[in-house]
Coordinates of C-alpha atoms and ligand atoms in Angstrom, one line a residue:
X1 CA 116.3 131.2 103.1
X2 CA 117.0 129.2 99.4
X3 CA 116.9 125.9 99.5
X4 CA 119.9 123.3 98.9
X5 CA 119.0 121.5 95.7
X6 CA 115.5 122.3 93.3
X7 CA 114.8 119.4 91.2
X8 CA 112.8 121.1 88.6
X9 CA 109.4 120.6 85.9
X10 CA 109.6 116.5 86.6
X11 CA 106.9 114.6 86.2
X12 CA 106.3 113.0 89.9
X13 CA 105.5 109.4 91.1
X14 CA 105.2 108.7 94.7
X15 CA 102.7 106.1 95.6
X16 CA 103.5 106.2 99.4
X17 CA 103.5 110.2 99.8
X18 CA 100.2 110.0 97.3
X19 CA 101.7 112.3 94.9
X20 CA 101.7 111.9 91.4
X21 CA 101.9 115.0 88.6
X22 CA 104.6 117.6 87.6
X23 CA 106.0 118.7 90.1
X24 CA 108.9 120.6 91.7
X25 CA 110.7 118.9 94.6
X26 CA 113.1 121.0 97.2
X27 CA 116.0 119.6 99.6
X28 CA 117.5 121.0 102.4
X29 CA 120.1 119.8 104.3
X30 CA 119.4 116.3 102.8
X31 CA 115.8 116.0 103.7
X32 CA 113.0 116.8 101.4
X33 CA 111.9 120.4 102.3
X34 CA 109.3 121.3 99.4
X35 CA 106.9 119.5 97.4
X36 CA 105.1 122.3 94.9
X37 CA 103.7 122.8 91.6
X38 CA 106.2 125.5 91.0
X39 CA 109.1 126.6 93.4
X40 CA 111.3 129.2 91.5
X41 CA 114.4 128.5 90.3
X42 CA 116.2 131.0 92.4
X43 CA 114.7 129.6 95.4
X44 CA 117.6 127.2 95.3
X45 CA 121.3 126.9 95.5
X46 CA 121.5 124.5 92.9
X47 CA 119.0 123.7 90.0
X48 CA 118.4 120.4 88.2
X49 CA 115.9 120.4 84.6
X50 CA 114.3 117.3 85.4
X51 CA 111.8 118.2 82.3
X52 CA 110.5 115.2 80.6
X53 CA 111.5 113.2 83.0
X54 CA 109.8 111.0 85.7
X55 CA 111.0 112.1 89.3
X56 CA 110.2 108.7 91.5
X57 CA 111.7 108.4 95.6
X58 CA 115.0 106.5 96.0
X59 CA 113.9 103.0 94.7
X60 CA 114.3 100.3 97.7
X61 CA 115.8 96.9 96.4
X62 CA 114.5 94.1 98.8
X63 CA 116.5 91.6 97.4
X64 CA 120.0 92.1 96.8
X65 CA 123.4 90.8 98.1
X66 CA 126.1 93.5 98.8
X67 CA 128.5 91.6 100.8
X68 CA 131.7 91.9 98.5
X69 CA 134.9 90.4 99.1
X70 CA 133.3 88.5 101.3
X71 CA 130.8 85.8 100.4
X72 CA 130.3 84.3 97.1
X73 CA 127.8 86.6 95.7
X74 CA 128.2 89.8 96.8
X75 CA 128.6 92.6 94.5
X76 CA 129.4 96.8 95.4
X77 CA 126.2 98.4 95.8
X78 CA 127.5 102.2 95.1
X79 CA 128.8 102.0 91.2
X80 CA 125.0 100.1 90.4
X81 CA 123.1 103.1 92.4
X82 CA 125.0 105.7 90.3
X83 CA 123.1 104.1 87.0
X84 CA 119.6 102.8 88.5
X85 CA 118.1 104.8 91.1
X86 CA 118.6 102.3 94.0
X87 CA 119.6 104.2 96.9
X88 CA 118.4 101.3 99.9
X89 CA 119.7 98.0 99.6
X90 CA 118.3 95.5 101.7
X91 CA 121.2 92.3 101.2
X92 CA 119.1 89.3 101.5
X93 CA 121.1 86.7 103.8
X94 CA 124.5 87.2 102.8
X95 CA 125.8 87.3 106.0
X96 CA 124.6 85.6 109.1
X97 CA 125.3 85.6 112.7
X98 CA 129.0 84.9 112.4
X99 CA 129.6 87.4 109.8
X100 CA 127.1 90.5 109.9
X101 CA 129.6 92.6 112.2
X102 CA 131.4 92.6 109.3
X103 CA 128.6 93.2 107.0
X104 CA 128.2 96.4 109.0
X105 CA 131.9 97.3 109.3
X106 CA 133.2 97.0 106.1
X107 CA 130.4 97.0 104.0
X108 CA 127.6 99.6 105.1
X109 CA 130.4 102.0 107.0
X110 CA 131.9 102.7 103.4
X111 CA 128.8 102.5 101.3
X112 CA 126.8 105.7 99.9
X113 CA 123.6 104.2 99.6
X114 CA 121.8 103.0 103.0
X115 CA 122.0 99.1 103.2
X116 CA 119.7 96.5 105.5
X117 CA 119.6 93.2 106.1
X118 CA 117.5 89.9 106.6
X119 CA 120.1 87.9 108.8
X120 CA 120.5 84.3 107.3
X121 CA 118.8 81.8 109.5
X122 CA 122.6 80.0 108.7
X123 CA 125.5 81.6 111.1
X124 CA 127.7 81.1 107.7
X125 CA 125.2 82.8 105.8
X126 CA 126.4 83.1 102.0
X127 CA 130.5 83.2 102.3
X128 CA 129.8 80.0 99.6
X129 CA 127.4 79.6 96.8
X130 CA 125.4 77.5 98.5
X131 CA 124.9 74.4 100.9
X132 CA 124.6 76.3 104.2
X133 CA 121.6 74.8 105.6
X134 CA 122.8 71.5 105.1
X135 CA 124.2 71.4 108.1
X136 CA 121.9 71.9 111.4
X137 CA 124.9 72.8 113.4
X138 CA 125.2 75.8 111.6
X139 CA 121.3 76.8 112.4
X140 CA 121.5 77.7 116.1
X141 CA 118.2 80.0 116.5
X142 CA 119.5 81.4 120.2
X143 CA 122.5 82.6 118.3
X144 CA 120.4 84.4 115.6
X145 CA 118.4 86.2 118.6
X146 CA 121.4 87.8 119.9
X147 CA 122.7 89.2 117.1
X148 CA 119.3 90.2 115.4
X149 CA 118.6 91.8 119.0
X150 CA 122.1 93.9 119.3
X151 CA 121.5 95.0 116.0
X152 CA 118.0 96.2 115.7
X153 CA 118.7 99.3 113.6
X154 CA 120.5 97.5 111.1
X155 CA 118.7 93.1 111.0
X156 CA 115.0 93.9 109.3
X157 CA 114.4 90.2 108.6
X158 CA 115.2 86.2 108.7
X159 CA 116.1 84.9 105.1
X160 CA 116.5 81.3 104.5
X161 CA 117.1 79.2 101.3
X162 CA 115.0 76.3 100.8
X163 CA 115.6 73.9 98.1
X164 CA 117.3 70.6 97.3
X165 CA 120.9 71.3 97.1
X166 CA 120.8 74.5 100.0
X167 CA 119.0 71.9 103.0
X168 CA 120.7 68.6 101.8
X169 CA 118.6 66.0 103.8
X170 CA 117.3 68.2 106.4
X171 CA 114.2 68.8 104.8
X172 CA 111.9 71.5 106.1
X173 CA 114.2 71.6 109.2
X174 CA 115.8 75.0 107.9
X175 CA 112.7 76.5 107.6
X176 CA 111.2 75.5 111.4
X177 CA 114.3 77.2 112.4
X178 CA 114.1 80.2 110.3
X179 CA 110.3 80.4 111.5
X180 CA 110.8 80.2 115.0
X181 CA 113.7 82.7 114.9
X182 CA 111.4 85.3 112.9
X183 CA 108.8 84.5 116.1
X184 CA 111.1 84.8 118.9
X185 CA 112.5 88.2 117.1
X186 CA 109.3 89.5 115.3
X187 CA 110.8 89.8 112.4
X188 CA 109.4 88.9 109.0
X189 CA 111.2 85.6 107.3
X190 CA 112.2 86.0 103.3
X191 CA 111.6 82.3 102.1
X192 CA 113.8 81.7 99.0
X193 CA 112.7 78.8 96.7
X194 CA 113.5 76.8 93.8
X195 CA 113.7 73.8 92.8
X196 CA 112.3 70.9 95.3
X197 CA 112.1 68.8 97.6
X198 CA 110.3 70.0 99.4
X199 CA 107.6 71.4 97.9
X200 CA 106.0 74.7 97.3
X201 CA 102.6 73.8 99.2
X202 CA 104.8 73.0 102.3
X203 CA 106.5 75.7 102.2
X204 CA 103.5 77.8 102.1
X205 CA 102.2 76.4 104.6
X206 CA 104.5 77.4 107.1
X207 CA 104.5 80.9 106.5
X208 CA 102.6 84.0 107.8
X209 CA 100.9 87.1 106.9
X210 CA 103.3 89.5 106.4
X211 CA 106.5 86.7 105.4
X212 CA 107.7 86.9 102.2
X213 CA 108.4 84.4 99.4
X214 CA 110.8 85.1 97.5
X215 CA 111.7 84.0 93.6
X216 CA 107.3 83.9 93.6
X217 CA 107.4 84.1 89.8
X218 CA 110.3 81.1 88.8
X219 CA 109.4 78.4 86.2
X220 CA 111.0 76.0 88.7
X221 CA 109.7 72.8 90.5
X222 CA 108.4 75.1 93.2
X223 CA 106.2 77.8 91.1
X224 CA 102.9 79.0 92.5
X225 CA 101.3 78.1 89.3
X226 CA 100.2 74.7 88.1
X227 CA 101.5 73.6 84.4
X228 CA 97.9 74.8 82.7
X229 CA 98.9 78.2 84.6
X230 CA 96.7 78.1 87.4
X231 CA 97.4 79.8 90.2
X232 CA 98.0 76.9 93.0
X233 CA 94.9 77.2 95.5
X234 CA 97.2 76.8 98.5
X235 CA 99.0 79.4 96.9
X236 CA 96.3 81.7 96.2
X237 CA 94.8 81.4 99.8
X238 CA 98.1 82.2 101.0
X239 CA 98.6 85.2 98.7
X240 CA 95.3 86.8 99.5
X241 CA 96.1 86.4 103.5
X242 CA 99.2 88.6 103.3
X243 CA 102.1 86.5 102.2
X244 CA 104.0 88.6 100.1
X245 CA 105.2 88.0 96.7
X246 CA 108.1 89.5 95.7
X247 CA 110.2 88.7 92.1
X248 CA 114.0 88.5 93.3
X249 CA 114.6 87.8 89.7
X250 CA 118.6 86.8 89.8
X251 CA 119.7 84.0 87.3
X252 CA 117.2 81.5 88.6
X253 CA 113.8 82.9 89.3
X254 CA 112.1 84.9 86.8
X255 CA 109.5 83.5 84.1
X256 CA 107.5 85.1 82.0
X257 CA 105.5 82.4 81.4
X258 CA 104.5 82.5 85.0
X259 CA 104.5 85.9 85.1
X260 CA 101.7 86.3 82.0
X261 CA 99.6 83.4 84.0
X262 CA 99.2 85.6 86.9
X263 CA 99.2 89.1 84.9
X264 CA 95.9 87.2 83.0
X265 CA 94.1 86.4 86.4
X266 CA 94.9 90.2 87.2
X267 CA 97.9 89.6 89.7
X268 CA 100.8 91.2 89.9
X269 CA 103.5 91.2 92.5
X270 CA 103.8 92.9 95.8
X271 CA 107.2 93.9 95.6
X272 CA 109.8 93.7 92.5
X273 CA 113.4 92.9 93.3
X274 CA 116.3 92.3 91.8
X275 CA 118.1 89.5 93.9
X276 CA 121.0 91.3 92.8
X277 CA 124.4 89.8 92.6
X278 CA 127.7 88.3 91.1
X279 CA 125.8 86.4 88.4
X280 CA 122.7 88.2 87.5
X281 CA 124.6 91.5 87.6
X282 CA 125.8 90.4 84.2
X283 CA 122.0 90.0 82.5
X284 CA 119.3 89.2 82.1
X285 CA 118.3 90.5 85.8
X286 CA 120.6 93.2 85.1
X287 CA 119.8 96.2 87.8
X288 CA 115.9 96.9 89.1
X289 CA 115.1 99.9 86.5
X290 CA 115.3 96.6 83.6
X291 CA 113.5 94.6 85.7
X292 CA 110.8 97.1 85.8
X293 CA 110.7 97.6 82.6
X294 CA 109.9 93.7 82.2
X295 CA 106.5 94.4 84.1
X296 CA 105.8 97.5 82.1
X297 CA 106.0 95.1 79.4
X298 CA 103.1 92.7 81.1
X299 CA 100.8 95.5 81.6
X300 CA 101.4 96.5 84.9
X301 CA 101.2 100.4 85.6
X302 CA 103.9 102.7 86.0
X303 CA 102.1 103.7 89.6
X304 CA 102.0 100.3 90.8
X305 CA 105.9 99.4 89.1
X306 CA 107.2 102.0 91.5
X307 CA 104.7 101.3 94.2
X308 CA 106.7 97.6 94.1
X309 CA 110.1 99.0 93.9
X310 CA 109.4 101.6 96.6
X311 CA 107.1 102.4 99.4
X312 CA 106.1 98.9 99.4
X313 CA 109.7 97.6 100.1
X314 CA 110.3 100.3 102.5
X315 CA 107.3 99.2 104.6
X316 CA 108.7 95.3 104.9
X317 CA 111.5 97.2 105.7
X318 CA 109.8 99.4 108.8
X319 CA 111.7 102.1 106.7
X320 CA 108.8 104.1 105.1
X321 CA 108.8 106.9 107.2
X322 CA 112.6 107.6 106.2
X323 CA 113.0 105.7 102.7
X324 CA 110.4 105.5 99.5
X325 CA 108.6 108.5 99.7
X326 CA 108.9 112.3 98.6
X327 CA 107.4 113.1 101.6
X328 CA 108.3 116.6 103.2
X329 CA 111.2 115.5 106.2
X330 CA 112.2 112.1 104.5
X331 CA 115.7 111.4 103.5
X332 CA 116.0 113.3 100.3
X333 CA 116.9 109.6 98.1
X334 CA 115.4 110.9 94.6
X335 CA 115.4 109.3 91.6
X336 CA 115.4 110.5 87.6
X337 CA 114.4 108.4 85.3
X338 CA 114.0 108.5 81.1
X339 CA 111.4 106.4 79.7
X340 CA 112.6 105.3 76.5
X341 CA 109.5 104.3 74.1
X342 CA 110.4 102.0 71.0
X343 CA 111.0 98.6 70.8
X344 CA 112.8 96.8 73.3
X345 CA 113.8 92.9 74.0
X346 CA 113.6 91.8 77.2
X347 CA 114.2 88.4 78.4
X348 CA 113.6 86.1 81.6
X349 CA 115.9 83.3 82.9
X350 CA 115.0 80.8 80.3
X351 CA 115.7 82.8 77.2
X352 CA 112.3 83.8 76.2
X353 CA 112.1 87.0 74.9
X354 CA 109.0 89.6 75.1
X355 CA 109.4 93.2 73.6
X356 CA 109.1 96.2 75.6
X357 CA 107.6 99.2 74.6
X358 CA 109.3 101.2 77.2
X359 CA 112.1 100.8 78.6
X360 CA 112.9 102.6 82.2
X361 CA 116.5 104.3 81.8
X362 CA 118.3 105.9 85.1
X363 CA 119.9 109.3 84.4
X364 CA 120.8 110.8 88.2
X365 CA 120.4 109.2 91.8
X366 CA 120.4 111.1 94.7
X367 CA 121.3 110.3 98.5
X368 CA 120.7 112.4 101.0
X369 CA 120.4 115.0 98.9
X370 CA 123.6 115.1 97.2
X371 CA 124.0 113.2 93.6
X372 CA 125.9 110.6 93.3
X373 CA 129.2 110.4 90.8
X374 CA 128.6 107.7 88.2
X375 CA 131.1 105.3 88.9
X376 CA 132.0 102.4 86.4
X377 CA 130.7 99.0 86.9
X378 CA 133.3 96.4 88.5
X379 CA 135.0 92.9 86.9
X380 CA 133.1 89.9 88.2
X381 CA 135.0 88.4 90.8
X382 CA 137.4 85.8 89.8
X383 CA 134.7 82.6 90.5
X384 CA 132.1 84.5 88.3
X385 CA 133.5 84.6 85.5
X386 CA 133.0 81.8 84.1
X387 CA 131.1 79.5 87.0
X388 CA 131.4 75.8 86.8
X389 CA 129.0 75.2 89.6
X390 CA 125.7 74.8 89.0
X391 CA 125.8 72.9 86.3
X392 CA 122.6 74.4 85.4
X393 CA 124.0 78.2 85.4
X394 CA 126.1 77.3 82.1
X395 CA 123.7 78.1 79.3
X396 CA 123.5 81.4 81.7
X397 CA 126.9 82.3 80.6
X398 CA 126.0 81.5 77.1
X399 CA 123.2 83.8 77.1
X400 CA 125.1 86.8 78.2
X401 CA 127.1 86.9 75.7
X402 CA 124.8 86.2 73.5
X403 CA 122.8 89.3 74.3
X404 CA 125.9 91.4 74.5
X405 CA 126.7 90.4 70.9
X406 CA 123.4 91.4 69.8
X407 CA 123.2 95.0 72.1
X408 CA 120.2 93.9 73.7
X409 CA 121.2 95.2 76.9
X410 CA 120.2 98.0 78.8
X411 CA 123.2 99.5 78.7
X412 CA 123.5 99.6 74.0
X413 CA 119.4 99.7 74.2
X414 CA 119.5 103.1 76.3
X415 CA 122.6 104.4 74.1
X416 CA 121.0 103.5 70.7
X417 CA 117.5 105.0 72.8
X418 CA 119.8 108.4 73.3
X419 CA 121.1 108.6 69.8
X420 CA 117.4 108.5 68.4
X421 CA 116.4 111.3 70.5
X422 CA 119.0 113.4 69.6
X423 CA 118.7 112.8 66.0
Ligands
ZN1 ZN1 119.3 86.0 96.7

């Protein structure tokens, strides 16, 4: 019997299925059906040359927002996978109890890529940029248990945003609410912070082993480091009992300069994400293969970079039987990847810049064992085009373009990348 698809001579990274070398990887009827160090090329149907290249699972996004067309930040999942490897989504609170049948019916019913969710602890979740917590009326926990309950398969999570201008005056009121509905369901909560009241310490300190706080490396009011770069001891007692840290990068949340605090006391994150969405789509977040390169850049190892962008995801997820892994039976969600080496600028949220060495380009993405067409990226919807709320996300603007003008994206990095090889 030949097998469907023979991805062949790759170099192999799966930290979950603990396989790592060249190797040659076989699907059949879109599960994996062969992991070997040679499989013949006439074993298969249909041959890819994966040689030079690295040959990771599917990467699993933890923080993204694919509601689109319907809530202010949600962006179409499908034409991103085609050009970064991510083939599971998990949309981070865009919908909530009031809207996540439609999450499900017009979202995930018409997407390639398999999509979860963490149910906003706000039955409005994210149809506007922000503000839903401010109203308690909106935060009905009994609510949130019947939907998370009739939709087991599809609700892996609570999210809720806490930070000034998302809670109002309510405080840590969202976030009692959020916990007691992650109790009640046994579900883990995704904390989102930024800038304060309240603060970081009591946030931490109603979370749990196994929650996850999100944005954990922003240069915000509510950063785990101290302004000497000290890791907060709250924050490191709360790190080392199983809170998980996890980038969600977006337009708001990623410093290097709280990143390189932590990479120098030997910490790196547990998960990377790209919090995904109608703003950071455009730079410098970008899509998860840039952000990864942005930790290559601090010194953390390829293994671990797709450890954090894969079988670590999919275990928050209660996926990792099916998703993140090369392991023989999984979903065949493979992804190939080009590392570029040269000289590459890569920038956080505030501007500062820090040059890669590498630079992690996609070249195929595979669900369910069939490739997937590259599609073109989409316009910004009409409010992201140029916002005028927050205030704070104008110089964001003004650094896109800046970056376009000087091709230091992805996008004219990887072609100039390509041109160099060739020559
Ligand atoms: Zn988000």
């Amino acid at each position: 019997m030949r097998f469907d698809l023979l991805i062949r001579g790759g170099k192999v990274v799966d930290p979950g299925g603990g396989r790592e070398g060249k190797l040659d990887i076989a699907v059949t009827r879109g599960r994996i059906a062969a992991l070997e160090t040679e499989i013949p090329a006439d074993a298969a149907f249909h041959v890819i040359d994966a040689s030079d290249q690295y040959v990771t699972p599917g990467l699993v996004d933890l923080h993204t927002h694919v509601f689109h067309k319907l809530s202010y930040w949600g962006i179409n999942p499908d034409p991103i996978a085609s050009r970064s490897g991510v083939t599971t989504w998990n949309d981070a609170g865009s919908a909530g109890a009031l809207t996540l049948a439609g999450l499900r019916e017009f979202i995930i019913k018409n997407a390639r890529v398999r999509i979860t969710a963490f149910l906003n602890i706000s039955n409005i979740g994210l149809v506007g940029d922000n503000h839903e917590c401010a109203n308690l009326a909106y935060l009905d926990v009994d609510l949130f248990r019947r939907l998370a309950d009739r939709n087991r398969d599809l609700v892996r999570g609570v999210k809720v945003r806490i930070g000034k201008p998302t809670v109002g005056e309510n405080g840590l009121e969202p976030l009692r609410r959020a916990r007691r509905a992650a109790e009640e369901c046994e579900l883990p909560l995704m904390v989102h912070v930024a800038n304060g009241p309240p603060t970081i310490q009591e946030v931490l300190e109603l979370m749990r082993p196994g929650d996850i706080l999100t944005h954990c490396f922003n240069g915000s009011t509510m950063k785990i480091v101290d302004d000497g770069g000290q890791i907060h001891e709250f924050a490191r007692r709360a790190w080392d009992a199983g809170v998980i840290m996890d980038i969600g990068h977006g337009t708001g949340s990623f410093s290097f300069g709280t990143a390189e605090a932590l990479a120098a006391s030997g910490r790196n994150p547990d998960v990377i994400s790209t919090d995904l969405h109608q703003l950071s789509v455009s730079g410098p977040a970008y899509d998860l293969p840039t952000c990864m390169s942005k930790f290559l850049a601090l010194g953390m190892p390829l293994r671990e970079v797709v450890r954090a962008t894969t079988s670590r995801p999919a275990e928050i997820l209660g996926i990792e039987h099916d998703a993140g892994t090369l392991r023989i039976g999984s979903q065949a969600d493979i992804a190939l990847f080009r590392l570029h080496r040269g000289s590459f600028p890569l920038y956080d949220i505030w501007g500062n810049v820090r040059e890669g060495r590498e630079l992690l380009a996609n070249t195929l993405t595979i669900v369910g064992g069939t490739p997937l067409e590259r599609l073109a990226p989409e316009p910004p919807a009409p409010w992201a085009e140029d916002p005028v709320w927050p205030e704070a996300l104008r110089p964001f603007t003004q650094q896109q373009a800046e970056l376009r003008a000087l091709g230091h994206t992805p996008a004219a990095m990887v072609a100039a990348a390509e041109l160099d090889r060739h020559e």
